Amino acid sequence: MNARLLSTSALLLALDVILYKIAIGPAYFQITFGFLSMALMGYLYGPIWAGLLEMLSNTLNFTIFGSGTFQAAFLITAFLGGFINGLFLYHKKINLPSVIAAQLLIMIPVSLFINSWLMSVLFGADFKVIFLGRFIRNMIQIPIQIMVVYSFIKTLEARKVFKRAV
């Protein structure tokens, strides 16, 4: 671990916390932009480090902006989001199939099924109601995330913003 890794990680972590708070849409149907920093963490640092940073981001978001009670179970899905991005984007030249695969794996099994199930178990809500709301939101958000992540990282690669082995 070196100073560059720690400082860049801290900046990405701060960006992640901020982007998860920037949302569009009404309260019951918000789309946030944290997926962008999560993808960038995976792209730069790989599955394990990106997963750990996402867990830390989740904890910081609750600590700084918290409402309700902290649920450690959601750290698992936070880790999975960073891990999946790292699995598909780290040490690879970015291509559309990799971005599509990463975003689909995050949005369908992790966000749609696991998070919906956790919410129903932890908060005593009806799984079908939670699932339906999340299904509609995710189906709208998936193509947006794919295009934004792909365009953003391709732009960073083209401008050689980050030095990394590809």
PDB file of C-alpha atoms in Angstrom:
ATOM      1  CA  MET A   1       0.000   0.000   0.000  1.00  0.00           C
ATOM      2  CA  ASN A   2       1.417   3.372  -0.949  1.00  0.00           C
ATOM      3  CA  ALA A   3       0.524   7.056  -0.642  1.00  0.00           C
ATOM      4  CA  ARG A   4      -0.857   7.230  -4.184  1.00  0.00           C
ATOM      5  CA  LEU A   5      -3.215   4.298  -3.600  1.00  0.00           C
ATOM      6  CA  LEU A   6      -4.433   5.723  -0.302  1.00  0.00           C
ATOM      7  CA  SER A   7      -4.928   9.271  -1.571  1.00  0.00           C
ATOM      8  CA  THR A   8      -6.690   8.200  -4.768  1.00  0.00           C
ATOM      9  CA  SER A   9      -8.844   5.785  -2.779  1.00  0.00           C
ATOM     10  CA  ALA A  10      -9.793   8.560  -0.362  1.00  0.00           C
ATOM     11  CA  LEU A  11     -10.760  10.841  -3.249  1.00  0.00           C
ATOM     12  CA  LEU A  12     -12.833   8.098  -4.901  1.00  0.00           C
ATOM     13  CA  LEU A  13     -14.447   7.296  -1.574  1.00  0.00           C
ATOM     14  CA  ALA A  14     -15.417  10.953  -1.077  1.00  0.00           C
ATOM     15  CA  LEU A  15     -16.722  11.073  -4.649  1.00  0.00           C
ATOM     16  CA  ASP A  16     -18.721   7.898  -4.029  1.00  0.00           C
ATOM     17  CA  VAL A  17     -20.341   9.323  -0.888  1.00  0.00           C
ATOM     18  CA  ILE A  18     -21.283  12.509  -2.768  1.00  0.00           C
ATOM     19  CA  LEU A  19     -22.547  10.745  -5.906  1.00  0.00           C
ATOM     20  CA  TYR A  20     -24.800   8.444  -3.876  1.00  0.00           C
ATOM     21  CA  LYS A  21     -26.472  11.579  -2.503  1.00  0.00           C
ATOM     22  CA  ILE A  22     -27.041  13.174  -5.918  1.00  0.00           C
ATOM     23  CA  ALA A  23     -30.319  11.816  -7.189  1.00  0.00           C
ATOM     24  CA  ILE A  24     -32.890  12.550  -9.845  1.00  0.00           C
ATOM     25  CA  GLY A  25     -36.535  11.660  -9.693  1.00  0.00           C
ATOM     26  CA  PRO A  26     -39.115  11.609  -6.914  1.00  0.00           C
ATOM     27  CA  ALA A  27     -38.216  10.137  -3.500  1.00  0.00           C
ATOM     28  CA  TYR A  28     -39.851   6.770  -4.236  1.00  0.00           C
ATOM     29  CA  PHE A  29     -38.110   6.392  -7.610  1.00  0.00           C
ATOM     30  CA  GLN A  30     -34.706   8.033  -7.274  1.00  0.00           C
ATOM     31  CA  ILE A  31     -31.758   7.264  -9.486  1.00  0.00           C
ATOM     32  CA  THR A  32     -28.391   8.084  -7.925  1.00  0.00           C
ATOM     33  CA  PHE A  33     -24.989   8.358  -9.559  1.00  0.00           C
ATOM     34  CA  GLY A  34     -22.901   6.298  -7.135  1.00  0.00           C
ATOM     35  CA  PHE A  35     -22.639   3.600  -9.784  1.00  0.00           C
ATOM     36  CA  LEU A  36     -20.143   5.785 -11.631  1.00  0.00           C
ATOM     37  CA  SER A  37     -17.614   6.019  -8.804  1.00  0.00           C
ATOM     38  CA  MET A  38     -18.185   2.333  -7.991  1.00  0.00           C
ATOM     39  CA  ALA A  39     -17.297   1.403 -11.592  1.00  0.00           C
ATOM     40  CA  LEU A  40     -14.237   3.643 -11.470  1.00  0.00           C
ATOM     41  CA  MET A  41     -13.071   1.965  -8.251  1.00  0.00           C
ATOM     42  CA  GLY A  42     -13.419  -1.431  -9.906  1.00  0.00           C
ATOM     43  CA  TYR A  43     -11.628  -0.226 -13.028  1.00  0.00           C
ATOM     44  CA  LEU A  44      -8.681   1.186 -11.086  1.00  0.00           C
ATOM     45  CA  TYR A  45      -8.308  -1.192  -8.144  1.00  0.00           C
ATOM     46  CA  GLY A  46      -9.881  -4.538  -8.914  1.00  0.00           C
ATOM     47  CA  PRO A  47     -12.513  -6.604  -7.175  1.00  0.00           C
ATOM     48  CA  ILE A  48     -11.294  -6.810  -3.579  1.00  0.00           C
ATOM     49  CA  TRP A  49     -10.207  -3.205  -3.044  1.00  0.00           C
ATOM     50  CA  ALA A  50     -13.282  -1.836  -4.873  1.00  0.00           C
ATOM     51  CA  GLY A  51     -15.541  -4.059  -2.780  1.00  0.00           C
ATOM     52  CA  LEU A  52     -13.921  -2.903   0.455  1.00  0.00           C
ATOM     53  CA  LEU A  53     -14.157   0.745  -0.599  1.00  0.00           C
ATOM     54  CA  GLU A  54     -17.862   0.288  -1.356  1.00  0.00           C
ATOM     55  CA  MET A  55     -18.404  -1.203   2.109  1.00  0.00           C
ATOM     56  CA  LEU A  56     -16.626   1.788   3.628  1.00  0.00           C
ATOM     57  CA  SER A  57     -18.689   4.158   1.479  1.00  0.00           C
ATOM     58  CA  ASN A  58     -21.888   2.503   2.647  1.00  0.00           C
ATOM     59  CA  THR A  59     -20.802   2.890   6.267  1.00  0.00           C
ATOM     60  CA  LEU A  60     -19.749   6.527   5.771  1.00  0.00           C
ATOM     61  CA  ASN A  61     -23.033   7.350   4.046  1.00  0.00           C
ATOM     62  CA  PHE A  62     -24.949   6.045   7.036  1.00  0.00           C
ATOM     63  CA  THR A  63     -22.622   7.725   9.533  1.00  0.00           C
ATOM     64  CA  ILE A  64     -22.722  11.123   7.838  1.00  0.00           C
ATOM     65  CA  PHE A  65     -26.251  11.233   6.418  1.00  0.00           C
ATOM     66  CA  GLY A  66     -27.847   8.321   8.315  1.00  0.00           C
ATOM     67  CA  SER A  67     -31.516   7.896   8.681  1.00  0.00           C
ATOM     68  CA  GLY A  68     -33.065   4.855  10.294  1.00  0.00           C
ATOM     69  CA  THR A  69     -30.886   2.076  11.618  1.00  0.00           C
ATOM     70  CA  PHE A  70     -27.655   0.762  10.207  1.00  0.00           C
ATOM     71  CA  GLN A  71     -28.029  -2.696   8.654  1.00  0.00           C
ATOM     72  CA  ALA A  72     -24.730  -4.549   8.277  1.00  0.00           C
ATOM     73  CA  ALA A  73     -26.343  -6.983   5.819  1.00  0.00           C
ATOM     74  CA  PHE A  74     -26.277  -4.256   3.171  1.00  0.00           C
ATOM     75  CA  LEU A  75     -22.472  -4.220   3.413  1.00  0.00           C
ATOM     76  CA  ILE A  76     -22.566  -7.553   1.571  1.00  0.00           C
ATOM     77  CA  THR A  77     -24.340  -6.066  -1.432  1.00  0.00           C
ATOM     78  CA  ALA A  78     -22.113  -2.984  -1.300  1.00  0.00           C
ATOM     79  CA  PHE A  79     -19.066  -5.265  -1.443  1.00  0.00           C
ATOM     80  CA  LEU A  80     -20.590  -7.269  -4.309  1.00  0.00           C
ATOM     81  CA  GLY A  81     -21.155  -4.123  -6.387  1.00  0.00           C
ATOM     82  CA  GLY A  82     -17.513  -3.081  -6.149  1.00  0.00           C
ATOM     83  CA  PHE A  83     -16.318  -6.659  -6.534  1.00  0.00           C
ATOM     84  CA  ILE A  84     -18.321  -7.266  -9.735  1.00  0.00           C
ATOM     85  CA  ASN A  85     -17.115  -4.018 -11.300  1.00  0.00           C
ATOM     86  CA  GLY A  86     -13.534  -4.955 -10.464  1.00  0.00           C
ATOM     87  CA  LEU A  87     -14.012  -8.433 -11.866  1.00  0.00           C
ATOM     88  CA  PHE A  88     -15.166  -7.129 -15.236  1.00  0.00           C
ATOM     89  CA  LEU A  89     -13.277  -3.831 -15.582  1.00  0.00           C
ATOM     90  CA  TYR A  90      -9.899  -4.203 -13.853  1.00  0.00           C
ATOM     91  CA  HIS A  91      -6.831  -4.775 -16.066  1.00  0.00           C
ATOM     92  CA  LYS A  92      -8.989  -4.858 -19.168  1.00  0.00           C
ATOM     93  CA  LYS A  93      -9.468  -2.542 -22.086  1.00  0.00           C
ATOM     94  CA  ILE A  94     -13.012  -1.302 -21.603  1.00  0.00           C
ATOM     95  CA  ASN A  95     -15.520  -2.715 -24.039  1.00  0.00           C
ATOM     96  CA  LEU A  96     -19.294  -2.632 -24.116  1.00  0.00           C
ATOM     97  CA  PRO A  97     -19.856  -6.353 -23.373  1.00  0.00           C
ATOM     98  CA  SER A  98     -17.807  -6.100 -20.142  1.00  0.00           C
ATOM     99  CA  VAL A  99     -19.697  -3.030 -18.973  1.00  0.00           C
ATOM    100  CA  ILE A 100     -23.055  -4.626 -19.859  1.00  0.00           C
ATOM    101  CA  ALA A 101     -22.170  -7.831 -17.996  1.00  0.00           C
ATOM    102  CA  ALA A 102     -21.008  -5.944 -14.899  1.00  0.00           C
ATOM    103  CA  GLN A 103     -24.041  -3.680 -14.756  1.00  0.00           C
ATOM    104  CA  LEU A 104     -26.507  -6.512 -15.372  1.00  0.00           C
ATOM    105  CA  LEU A 105     -24.928  -8.647 -12.625  1.00  0.00           C
ATOM    106  CA  ILE A 106     -25.056  -5.761 -10.192  1.00  0.00           C
ATOM    107  CA  MET A 107     -28.552  -4.567 -11.052  1.00  0.00           C
ATOM    108  CA  ILE A 108     -30.379  -7.889 -11.370  1.00  0.00           C
ATOM    109  CA  PRO A 109     -29.102 -10.470  -8.861  1.00  0.00           C
ATOM    110  CA  VAL A 110     -27.579  -8.009  -6.371  1.00  0.00           C
ATOM    111  CA  SER A 111     -29.818  -4.937  -6.447  1.00  0.00           C
ATOM    112  CA  LEU A 112     -33.076  -6.483  -7.556  1.00  0.00           C
ATOM    113  CA  PHE A 113     -33.084  -9.847  -5.792  1.00  0.00           C
ATOM    114  CA  ILE A 114     -30.672  -9.671  -2.831  1.00  0.00           C
ATOM    115  CA  ASN A 115     -31.417  -6.070  -1.786  1.00  0.00           C
ATOM    116  CA  SER A 116     -35.169  -6.577  -2.210  1.00  0.00           C
ATOM    117  CA  TRP A 117     -35.000  -9.731  -0.107  1.00  0.00           C
ATOM    118  CA  LEU A 118     -32.893  -8.015   2.574  1.00  0.00           C
ATOM    119  CA  MET A 119     -35.323  -5.099   2.722  1.00  0.00           C
ATOM    120  CA  SER A 120     -38.297  -7.423   3.102  1.00  0.00           C
ATOM    121  CA  VAL A 121     -36.597  -9.462   5.855  1.00  0.00           C
ATOM    122  CA  LEU A 122     -35.015  -6.593   7.779  1.00  0.00           C
ATOM    123  CA  PHE A 123     -37.906  -4.135   7.561  1.00  0.00           C
ATOM    124  CA  GLY A 124     -40.840  -6.548   7.450  1.00  0.00           C
ATOM    125  CA  ALA A 125     -42.056  -5.278   4.088  1.00  0.00           C
ATOM    126  CA  ASP A 126     -43.765  -7.335   1.397  1.00  0.00           C
ATOM    127  CA  PHE A 127     -41.108  -8.746  -0.965  1.00  0.00           C
ATOM    128  CA  LYS A 128     -43.406  -8.498  -4.011  1.00  0.00           C
ATOM    129  CA  VAL A 129     -44.068  -4.796  -3.450  1.00  0.00           C
ATOM    130  CA  ILE A 130     -40.387  -3.993  -2.961  1.00  0.00           C
ATOM    131  CA  PHE A 131     -39.392  -6.185  -5.903  1.00  0.00           C
ATOM    132  CA  LEU A 132     -41.890  -4.577  -8.295  1.00  0.00           C
ATOM    133  CA  GLY A 133     -40.795  -1.045  -7.431  1.00  0.00           C
ATOM    134  CA  ARG A 134     -37.142  -1.943  -7.754  1.00  0.00           C
ATOM    135  CA  PHE A 135     -37.778  -3.895 -10.972  1.00  0.00           C
ATOM    136  CA  ILE A 136     -39.290  -0.865 -12.710  1.00  0.00           C
ATOM    137  CA  ARG A 137     -36.542   1.448 -11.474  1.00  0.00           C
ATOM    138  CA  ASN A 138     -33.753  -0.991 -12.392  1.00  0.00           C
ATOM    139  CA  MET A 139     -35.090  -1.602 -15.907  1.00  0.00           C
ATOM    140  CA  ILE A 140     -34.950   2.153 -16.502  1.00  0.00           C
ATOM    141  CA  GLN A 141     -31.593   2.563 -14.806  1.00  0.00           C
ATOM    142  CA  ILE A 142     -29.715  -0.349 -16.433  1.00  0.00           C
ATOM    143  CA  PRO A 143     -29.325   1.166 -19.925  1.00  0.00           C
ATOM    144  CA  ILE A 144     -28.489   4.554 -18.405  1.00  0.00           C
ATOM    145  CA  GLN A 145     -25.769   3.045 -16.220  1.00  0.00           C
ATOM    146  CA  ILE A 146     -24.326   1.033 -19.080  1.00  0.00           C
ATOM    147  CA  MET A 147     -24.001   4.014 -21.389  1.00  0.00           C
ATOM    148  CA  VAL A 148     -22.717   6.411 -18.710  1.00  0.00           C
ATOM    149  CA  VAL A 149     -20.115   3.977 -17.326  1.00  0.00           C
ATOM    150  CA  TYR A 150     -18.938   2.947 -20.794  1.00  0.00           C
ATOM    151  CA  SER A 151     -18.696   6.528 -22.089  1.00  0.00           C
ATOM    152  CA  PHE A 152     -17.038   7.842 -18.938  1.00  0.00           C
ATOM    153  CA  ILE A 153     -14.333   5.187 -18.713  1.00  0.00           C
ATOM    154  CA  LYS A 154     -13.681   5.224 -22.481  1.00  0.00           C
ATOM    155  CA  THR A 155     -13.178   8.993 -22.230  1.00  0.00           C
ATOM    156  CA  LEU A 156     -10.745   8.542 -19.328  1.00  0.00           C
ATOM    157  CA  GLU A 157      -8.845   5.911 -21.328  1.00  0.00           C
ATOM    158  CA  ALA A 158      -8.723   8.077 -24.452  1.00  0.00           C
ATOM    159  CA  ARG A 159      -7.370  11.023 -22.472  1.00  0.00           C
ATOM    160  CA  LYS A 160      -4.954   8.781 -20.542  1.00  0.00           C
ATOM    161  CA  VAL A 161      -6.174  10.233 -17.254  1.00  0.00           C
ATOM    162  CA  PHE A 162      -5.010   7.237 -15.229  1.00  0.00           C
ATOM    163  CA  LYS A 163      -1.797   5.342 -15.737  1.00  0.00           C
ATOM    164  CA  ARG A 164      -2.543   1.668 -15.376  1.00  0.00           C
ATOM    165  CA  ALA A 165      -1.526  -1.572 -16.998  1.00  0.00           C
ATOM    166  CA  VAL A 166      -4.114  -2.771 -19.467  1.00  0.00           C
TER     167      VAL A 166
END
